[in-house]
Amino acid sequence: MSRQLSVRSARALIAIGALTSAVALSSCGAPGSSSAPASSAVTPTAVSTQVPTEPVTLTLYDGQGLKNLDDALIAAFTAKYPTITVDPTYDPDNVTTQNQPRQLAAQTPPDLVRVISVSSGVKNNLLSPLDAYEKAYGWDKLPASQLSQFRAENGVAGSGSLYAKPTGFTMTGLYYDKANATRIGMTEPPASVEELTTLMGKAKAAGLVPMVVHNKEGGGVFPFQLLLNSMLGPDKVAAWVFNAPGATINTPEAVKAAQQVADWNKVGYFPEGVNGLDANGADALFASGKAVFFPWGNWDAANIDKTLPGKSGFIPMPPATAGGQLGAMSDAATAFGIPAKAENKDAAALFLNFLSSDEARQIAVDNGFMPSGTDDQAAPSIPAGSVKNDVVSAFAQVSAAGGQTPFVQNATAGIGNQAWNPETQLLLGGKSTPEQYVQNVQAKYERELGR
Amino acid sequence: MTSLDGTTAPAPAGAAALGRRLSRRRAGVGGTAARRRTAWAGWLFALPALIMYAVFELYPVLSAIQYSFYDWDGIGVATPAGLANYARVFTEPQLVASILHSFILIAFFSLLPVTLGLVVASITREIRSQFAGGVARTLMFLPQIIPGAASAIAWTWMYSPDGAVNQLLSAIGLDAFRKTWLGDFTWALPAVGIIGTWLATGLCTLLLLAGIGKIDATIYEAAQIDGANRIQQFFAITLPGLRSEIGVCITITVIAALASFDVVFMSTQGGPGYSTTVPGVQVYQLAFTENRVGQSSALAVVLSALVLAIILPLQRLFRER
């Protein structure tokens, strides 16, 4: 290279600089100033519950993991209403959080979109309020706890106008290996965290892995929140996830829950290398018959039915003290909302209504989810010997106790990846204290919410 | 169009001019005006590429610079943020740490591969058999054709508690060194770095081999006759002869280290804790997971500036004299 070349590249730089300022000047406005619709334009007022007589095609957007459930629901729905066809699109599950706002903001959005964060959908008036449909179809008869997660008012989720309706619910708790449970003398579910700890001590002494926690992708948050639900109480946990003003988890109860998880890990109740173990590895470990408890959720039930057929059970996490508050993370499999700019709102609402029908409830249960609906509806049937029976009865127990909570990882868009996962790894790695754990997560929470 | 040097007349317009210019060119004589017109014709030929460059390179870069001065969730109306996003890049401990990690990765993505590449290339040079040489080159280059994301997944399995790495350690009696490599706060970053080393060594070896091929074989012969051993030959002939190739290797791999994304994203996502976070992954997560487009853009701009600030002096250093 020569001097000449560097002179030439200097000239090129100047040229690029000039071009830069030209383009910059021409695109001066604040980004995004032309995209958000006004709120008055999105509220459907004249709603119809009529089944369309002309052919209608609904478009639907969801995560790949729910394809089986959605496809079955769509098949049953379109068989019932032949004038409607549904055209689904599925994205990999881990990108649906990122793509949801983009799907909602599209010029021609799908008619039915998976709603992960109600508050972010409401923020830019991208979702239609469903109150008129709720009244027309009588969804207000559903148990309040089933829909409160999908309501929002003034940007805060939890109450107010309805924005989405679920296909079914998830459920979390403790899977257990029946043979090993018998071996350590567990005849009935532990009544308190203390009893659970005693049982795990016996498991450790018997050379078993007491609790299959996997924390490479943040599975360590599960035992923590299962404890937190009972110690802090479902209402406070929900308020935190829904970004209620002033909500905090920097509390003595949360520190106690974190301390318990750290203590269990310290005495070796979790697998060795817990921070390097992922969900697949945890599945394999539980299936190997060398473990007792596995804090995880309903989505794994079909798999566990295959790997440990008839040999596993499921119980809710025991309350902090005997007779105390039961709790479990349980949110929608998918909650579908109708984008503000959707074309076929009435037909989309008909699909939402179908989601709590007897047929849809059976489909939800067949696919391993808890059904949405009222208590007087027919109970869906489950094959005997499936661990799903235990999961459904645990769900009923927790629902009756008012213990359904949303997942703490869903409190803000980035809190799972940017706080819960790394901070739980630090906690289980012995690199931070329970106090620092809740402080750091709370700090991140406030920073992301701009508080 | 008038000529500035005053020696040539302004070229007449039209087809005649074109014909004249062509004939003049053939004759090897070029007037300034004609030359200038040729220059414009050159720009015309470059136009499609320039448009692509402007739309897909310049415009996104400029948009990113613009976004970096706003608070924006990617959808709603942005609010001006001044320099706050840049201030946070240098004050948020996780963002600062991610930049430090990418500097540590330079050792694994750049220094190690170039050193290994030099050793392997000088040895391969000596392979007389054409077949064996070809096989060696192919094997060395193989990692380069596997996508980084795919190899990161394969390495994740090898690093797992019962994976190949730990099995190997047990097999040679080093049970004490077994660990969950990607879950270990001390070892995760070097373990990720080794994946980068594995990926980059092949490319460096191949580039350096090509460079060695250009060095006149008689120089080696002369040195041999003068009694220089292999090591002396390496330092006296190979190393100086490969100056520009080493420069290319260092440039490419340093950029790969500073802007690394796929390997880290697929193997650790920045964990355990924050021990393997790198700016590339942070840019992605800020923009697409957290919807903080402005903050993400500011980090991306800082990252680009950082890469330039390191690469430009390196370019100067390795310039052939």
PDB file of N, CA and C in Angstrom, chain A residues 264-325:
ATOM      1  N   TRP A 264     -30.077 -25.661  49.627  1.00  0.00           N
ATOM      2  CA  TRP A 264     -30.264 -26.972  49.013  1.00  0.00           C
ATOM      3  C   TRP A 264     -29.093 -27.309  48.095  1.00  0.00           C
ATOM      4  N   ASN A 265     -28.683 -26.298  47.327  1.00  0.00           N
ATOM      5  CA  ASN A 265     -27.587 -26.528  46.388  1.00  0.00           C
ATOM      6  C   ASN A 265     -26.281 -26.792  47.127  1.00  0.00           C
ATOM      7  N   LYS A 266     -26.079 -26.039  48.221  1.00  0.00           N
ATOM      8  CA  LYS A 266     -24.834 -26.135  48.974  1.00  0.00           C
ATOM      9  C   LYS A 266     -24.630 -27.530  49.554  1.00  0.00           C
ATOM     10  N   VAL A 267     -25.720 -28.127  50.056  1.00  0.00           N
ATOM     11  CA  VAL A 267     -25.574 -29.455  50.654  1.00  0.00           C
ATOM     12  C   VAL A 267     -25.680 -30.564  49.600  1.00  0.00           C
ATOM     13  N   GLY A 268     -25.708 -30.173  48.335  1.00  0.00           N
ATOM     14  CA  GLY A 268     -25.620 -31.175  47.275  1.00  0.00           C
ATOM     15  C   GLY A 268     -26.933 -31.836  46.906  1.00  0.00           C
ATOM     16  N   TYR A 269     -28.048 -31.129  47.072  1.00  0.00           N
ATOM     17  CA  TYR A 269     -29.327 -31.710  46.669  1.00  0.00           C
ATOM     18  C   TYR A 269     -29.583 -31.547  45.171  1.00  0.00           C
ATOM     19  N   PHE A 270     -28.853 -30.631  44.526  1.00  0.00           N
ATOM     20  CA  PHE A 270     -29.008 -30.435  43.086  1.00  0.00           C
ATOM     21  C   PHE A 270     -27.908 -31.226  42.377  1.00  0.00           C
ATOM     22  N   PRO A 271     -28.082 -31.513  41.077  1.00  0.00           N
ATOM     23  CA  PRO A 271     -27.056 -32.278  40.367  1.00  0.00           C
ATOM     24  C   PRO A 271     -25.723 -31.527  40.333  1.00  0.00           C
ATOM     25  N   GLU A 272     -24.654 -32.274  40.228  1.00  0.00           N
ATOM     26  CA  GLU A 272     -23.344 -31.651  40.101  1.00  0.00           C
ATOM     27  C   GLU A 272     -23.297 -30.879  38.782  1.00  0.00           C
ATOM     28  N   GLY A 273     -22.647 -29.736  38.779  1.00  0.00           N
ATOM     29  CA  GLY A 273     -22.586 -28.935  37.563  1.00  0.00           C
ATOM     30  C   GLY A 273     -23.943 -28.408  37.167  1.00  0.00           C
ATOM     31  N   VAL A 274     -24.710 -27.964  38.144  1.00  0.00           N
ATOM     32  CA  VAL A 274     -26.092 -27.515  37.888  1.00  0.00           C
ATOM     33  C   VAL A 274     -26.133 -26.368  36.877  1.00  0.00           C
ATOM     34  N   ASN A 275     -25.094 -25.512  36.885  1.00  0.00           N
ATOM     35  CA  ASN A 275     -25.069 -24.373  35.960  1.00  0.00           C
ATOM     36  C   ASN A 275     -24.758 -24.779  34.526  1.00  0.00           C
ATOM     37  N   GLY A 276     -24.318 -26.014  34.319  1.00  0.00           N
ATOM     38  CA  GLY A 276     -24.021 -26.453  32.960  1.00  0.00           C
ATOM     39  C   GLY A 276     -25.052 -27.426  32.431  1.00  0.00           C
ATOM     40  N   LEU A 277     -26.041 -27.759  33.263  1.00  0.00           N
ATOM     41  CA  LEU A 277     -27.043 -28.761  32.871  1.00  0.00           C
ATOM     42  C   LEU A 277     -28.209 -28.061  32.162  1.00  0.00           C
ATOM     43  N   ASP A 278     -28.589 -28.560  30.976  1.00  0.00           N
ATOM     44  CA  ASP A 278     -29.732 -27.954  30.298  1.00  0.00           C
ATOM     45  C   ASP A 278     -30.960 -28.854  30.428  1.00  0.00           C
ATOM     46  N   ALA A 279     -32.089 -28.385  29.851  1.00  0.00           N
ATOM     47  CA  ALA A 279     -33.360 -29.089  30.041  1.00  0.00           C
ATOM     48  C   ALA A 279     -33.296 -30.525  29.514  1.00  0.00           C
ATOM     49  N   ASN A 280     -32.629 -30.736  28.381  1.00  0.00           N
ATOM     50  CA  ASN A 280     -32.532 -32.094  27.842  1.00  0.00           C
ATOM     51  C   ASN A 280     -31.746 -33.003  28.765  1.00  0.00           C
ATOM     52  N   GLY A 281     -30.640 -32.457  29.289  1.00  0.00           N
ATOM     53  CA  GLY A 281     -29.822 -33.224  30.215  1.00  0.00           C
ATOM     54  C   GLY A 281     -30.613 -33.571  31.475  1.00  0.00           C
ATOM     55  N   ALA A 282     -31.429 -32.615  31.935  1.00  0.00           N
ATOM     56  CA  ALA A 282     -32.240 -32.847  33.129  1.00  0.00           C
ATOM     57  C   ALA A 282     -33.275 -33.936  32.871  1.00  0.00           C
ATOM     58  N   ASP A 283     -33.907 -33.891  31.687  1.00  0.00           N
ATOM     59  CA  ASP A 283     -34.861 -34.934  31.302  1.00  0.00           C
ATOM     60  C   ASP A 283     -34.204 -36.309  31.354  1.00  0.00           C
ATOM     61  N   ALA A 284     -33.004 -36.386  30.791  1.00  0.00           N
ATOM     62  CA  ALA A 284     -32.293 -37.660  30.738  1.00  0.00           C
ATOM     63  C   ALA A 284     -31.969 -38.142  32.148  1.00  0.00           C
ATOM     64  N   LEU A 285     -31.561 -37.202  33.018  1.00  0.00           N
ATOM     65  CA  LEU A 285     -31.209 -37.565  34.388  1.00  0.00           C
ATOM     66  C   LEU A 285     -32.431 -38.095  35.135  1.00  0.00           C
ATOM     67  N   PHE A 286     -33.576 -37.413  34.974  1.00  0.00           N
ATOM     68  CA  PHE A 286     -34.790 -37.851  35.660  1.00  0.00           C
ATOM     69  C   PHE A 286     -35.247 -39.210  35.114  1.00  0.00           C
ATOM     70  N   ALA A 287     -35.111 -39.378  33.796  1.00  0.00           N
ATOM     71  CA  ALA A 287     -35.533 -40.639  33.170  1.00  0.00           C
ATOM     72  C   ALA A 287     -34.626 -41.802  33.582  1.00  0.00           C
ATOM     73  N   SER A 288     -33.399 -41.488  34.012  1.00  0.00           N
ATOM     74  CA  SER A 288     -32.445 -42.550  34.349  1.00  0.00           C
ATOM     75  C   SER A 288     -32.835 -43.291  35.629  1.00  0.00           C
ATOM     76  N   GLY A 289     -33.808 -42.739  36.386  1.00  0.00           N
ATOM     77  CA  GLY A 289     -34.228 -43.404  37.609  1.00  0.00           C
ATOM     78  C   GLY A 289     -33.282 -43.190  38.773  1.00  0.00           C
ATOM     79  N   LYS A 290     -32.395 -42.200  38.660  1.00  0.00           N
ATOM     80  CA  LYS A 290     -31.454 -41.942  39.747  1.00  0.00           C
ATOM     81  C   LYS A 290     -31.842 -40.700  40.535  1.00  0.00           C
ATOM     82  N   ALA A 291     -33.004 -40.135  40.247  1.00  0.00           N
ATOM     83  CA  ALA A 291     -33.393 -38.881  40.894  1.00  0.00           C
ATOM     84  C   ALA A 291     -34.761 -39.032  41.555  1.00  0.00           C
ATOM     85  N   VAL A 292     -35.104 -38.072  42.415  1.00  0.00           N
ATOM     86  CA  VAL A 292     -36.399 -38.135  43.083  1.00  0.00           C
ATOM     87  C   VAL A 292     -37.331 -37.025  42.576  1.00  0.00           C
ATOM     88  N   PHE A 293     -36.995 -35.757  42.848  1.00  0.00           N
ATOM     89  CA  PHE A 293     -37.891 -34.661  42.473  1.00  0.00           C
ATOM     90  C   PHE A 293     -37.361 -33.917  41.248  1.00  0.00           C
ATOM     91  N   PHE A 294     -38.293 -33.314  40.514  1.00  0.00           N
ATOM     92  CA  PHE A 294     -37.948 -32.576  39.296  1.00  0.00           C
ATOM     93  C   PHE A 294     -38.890 -31.383  39.176  1.00  0.00           C
ATOM     94  N   PRO A 295     -38.451 -30.170  39.595  1.00  0.00           N
ATOM     95  CA  PRO A 295     -39.327 -29.001  39.517  1.00  0.00           C
ATOM     96  C   PRO A 295     -39.443 -28.514  38.070  1.00  0.00           C
ATOM     97  N   TRP A 296     -40.587 -28.745  37.454  1.00  0.00           N
ATOM     98  CA  TRP A 296     -40.733 -28.422  36.034  1.00  0.00           C
ATOM     99  C   TRP A 296     -42.205 -28.284  35.747  1.00  0.00           C
ATOM    100  N   GLY A 297     -42.644 -28.417  34.500  1.00  0.00           N
ATOM    101  CA  GLY A 297     -44.038 -28.105  34.204  1.00  0.00           C
ATOM    102  C   GLY A 297     -44.752 -29.115  33.341  1.00  0.00           C
ATOM    103  N   ASN A 298     -46.062 -28.837  33.101  1.00  0.00           N
ATOM    104  CA  ASN A 298     -46.928 -29.743  32.357  1.00  0.00           C
ATOM    105  C   ASN A 298     -46.407 -30.068  30.963  1.00  0.00           C
ATOM    106  N   TRP A 299     -45.641 -29.134  30.344  1.00  0.00           N
ATOM    107  CA  TRP A 299     -45.167 -29.338  28.975  1.00  0.00           C
ATOM    108  C   TRP A 299     -44.283 -30.580  28.848  1.00  0.00           C
ATOM    109  N   ASP A 300     -43.780 -31.062  29.963  1.00  0.00           N
ATOM    110  CA  ASP A 300     -42.913 -32.238  29.921  1.00  0.00           C
ATOM    111  C   ASP A 300     -43.686 -33.529  30.225  1.00  0.00           C
ATOM    112  N   ALA A 301     -44.998 -33.408  30.511  1.00  0.00           N
ATOM    113  CA  ALA A 301     -45.755 -34.579  30.976  1.00  0.00           C
ATOM    114  C   ALA A 301     -45.779 -35.701  29.936  1.00  0.00           C
ATOM    115  N   ALA A 302     -46.026 -35.339  28.663  1.00  0.00           N
ATOM    116  CA  ALA A 302     -46.095 -36.369  27.617  1.00  0.00           C
ATOM    117  C   ALA A 302     -44.759 -37.091  27.499  1.00  0.00           C
ATOM    118  N   ASN A 303     -43.688 -36.322  27.587  1.00  0.00           N
ATOM    119  CA  ASN A 303     -42.345 -36.894  27.509  1.00  0.00           C
ATOM    120  C   ASN A 303     -42.070 -37.828  28.684  1.00  0.00           C
ATOM    121  N   ILE A 304     -42.461 -37.401  29.893  1.00  0.00           N
ATOM    122  CA  ILE A 304     -42.217 -38.217  31.084  1.00  0.00           C
ATOM    123  C   ILE A 304     -43.089 -39.470  31.054  1.00  0.00           C
ATOM    124  N   ASP A 305     -44.286 -39.359  30.485  1.00  0.00           N
ATOM    125  CA  ASP A 305     -45.114 -40.557  30.292  1.00  0.00           C
ATOM    126  C   ASP A 305     -44.388 -41.591  29.434  1.00  0.00           C
ATOM    127  N   LYS A 306     -43.560 -41.110  28.521  1.00  0.00           N
ATOM    128  CA  LYS A 306     -42.817 -42.022  27.643  1.00  0.00           C
ATOM    129  C   LYS A 306     -41.591 -42.591  28.336  1.00  0.00           C
ATOM    130  N   THR A 307     -40.820 -41.717  29.030  1.00  0.00           N
ATOM    131  CA  THR A 307     -39.554 -42.182  29.593  1.00  0.00           C
ATOM    132  C   THR A 307     -39.754 -42.947  30.897  1.00  0.00           C
ATOM    133  N   LEU A 308     -40.757 -42.583  31.689  1.00  0.00           N
ATOM    134  CA  LEU A 308     -41.024 -43.295  32.944  1.00  0.00           C
ATOM    135  C   LEU A 308     -42.507 -43.675  32.981  1.00  0.00           C
ATOM    136  N   PRO A 309     -42.966 -44.543  32.052  1.00  0.00           N
ATOM    137  CA  PRO A 309     -44.406 -44.798  31.954  1.00  0.00           C
ATOM    138  C   PRO A 309     -44.979 -45.362  33.255  1.00  0.00           C
ATOM    139  N   GLY A 310     -45.949 -44.664  33.806  1.00  0.00           N
ATOM    140  CA  GLY A 310     -46.608 -45.125  35.028  1.00  0.00           C
ATOM    141  C   GLY A 310     -45.745 -45.066  36.274  1.00  0.00           C
ATOM    142  N   LYS A 311     -44.507 -44.576  36.131  1.00  0.00           N
ATOM    143  CA  LYS A 311     -43.597 -44.619  37.277  1.00  0.00           C
ATOM    144  C   LYS A 311     -43.360 -43.257  37.894  1.00  0.00           C
ATOM    145  N   SER A 312     -44.078 -42.233  37.394  1.00  0.00           N
ATOM    146  CA  SER A 312     -43.831 -40.915  37.963  1.00  0.00           C
ATOM    147  C   SER A 312     -45.134 -40.266  38.404  1.00  0.00           C
ATOM    148  N   GLY A 313     -45.026 -39.343  39.350  1.00  0.00           N
ATOM    149  CA  GLY A 313     -46.177 -38.595  39.833  1.00  0.00           C
ATOM    150  C   GLY A 313     -45.875 -37.114  39.798  1.00  0.00           C
ATOM    151  N   PHE A 314     -46.872 -36.322  40.175  1.00  0.00           N
ATOM    152  CA  PHE A 314     -46.711 -34.867  40.151  1.00  0.00           C
ATOM    153  C   PHE A 314     -47.450 -34.278  41.346  1.00  0.00           C
ATOM    154  N   ILE A 315     -46.779 -33.403  42.091  1.00  0.00           N
ATOM    155  CA  ILE A 315     -47.425 -32.737  43.227  1.00  0.00           C
ATOM    156  C   ILE A 315     -47.140 -31.242  43.172  1.00  0.00           C
ATOM    157  N   PRO A 316     -48.020 -30.423  43.763  1.00  0.00           N
ATOM    158  CA  PRO A 316     -47.672 -29.001  43.865  1.00  0.00           C
ATOM    159  C   PRO A 316     -46.495 -28.840  44.824  1.00  0.00           C
ATOM    160  N   MET A 317     -45.727 -27.770  44.668  1.00  0.00           N
ATOM    161  CA  MET A 317     -44.685 -27.480  45.655  1.00  0.00           C
ATOM    162  C   MET A 317     -45.353 -27.315  47.010  1.00  0.00           C
ATOM    163  N   PRO A 318     -44.839 -28.006  48.044  1.00  0.00           N
ATOM    164  CA  PRO A 318     -45.475 -27.843  49.355  1.00  0.00           C
ATOM    165  C   PRO A 318     -45.385 -26.397  49.841  1.00  0.00           C
ATOM    166  N   PRO A 319     -46.366 -25.959  50.645  1.00  0.00           N
ATOM    167  CA  PRO A 319     -46.328 -24.588  51.159  1.00  0.00           C
ATOM    168  C   PRO A 319     -45.160 -24.396  52.131  1.00  0.00           C
ATOM    169  N   ALA A 320     -44.805 -23.131  52.356  1.00  0.00           N
ATOM    170  CA  ALA A 320     -43.662 -22.816  53.218  1.00  0.00           C
ATOM    171  C   ALA A 320     -43.818 -23.489  54.581  1.00  0.00           C
ATOM    172  N   THR A 321     -45.008 -23.384  55.146  1.00  0.00           N
ATOM    173  CA  THR A 321     -45.294 -24.077  56.395  1.00  0.00           C
ATOM    174  C   THR A 321     -46.557 -24.904  56.203  1.00  0.00           C
ATOM    175  N   ALA A 322     -46.707 -25.968  56.979  1.00  0.00           N
ATOM    176  CA  ALA A 322     -47.851 -26.858  56.798  1.00  0.00           C
ATOM    177  C   ALA A 322     -49.146 -26.060  56.882  1.00  0.00           C
ATOM    178  N   GLY A 323     -50.045 -26.284  55.907  1.00  0.00           N
ATOM    179  CA  GLY A 323     -51.321 -25.584  55.900  1.00  0.00           C
ATOM    180  C   GLY A 323     -51.246 -24.186  55.323  1.00  0.00           C
ATOM    181  N   GLY A 324     -50.070 -23.765  54.879  1.00  0.00           N
ATOM    182  CA  GLY A 324     -49.898 -22.413  54.328  1.00  0.00           C
ATOM    183  C   GLY A 324     -50.406 -22.301  52.901  1.00  0.00           C
ATOM    184  N   GLN A 325     -50.101 -21.157  52.288  1.00  0.00           N
ATOM    185  CA  GLN A 325     -50.555 -20.852  50.931  1.00  0.00           C
ATOM    186  C   GLN A 325     -49.912 -21.783  49.901  1.00  0.00           C
TER     187      GLN A 325
END
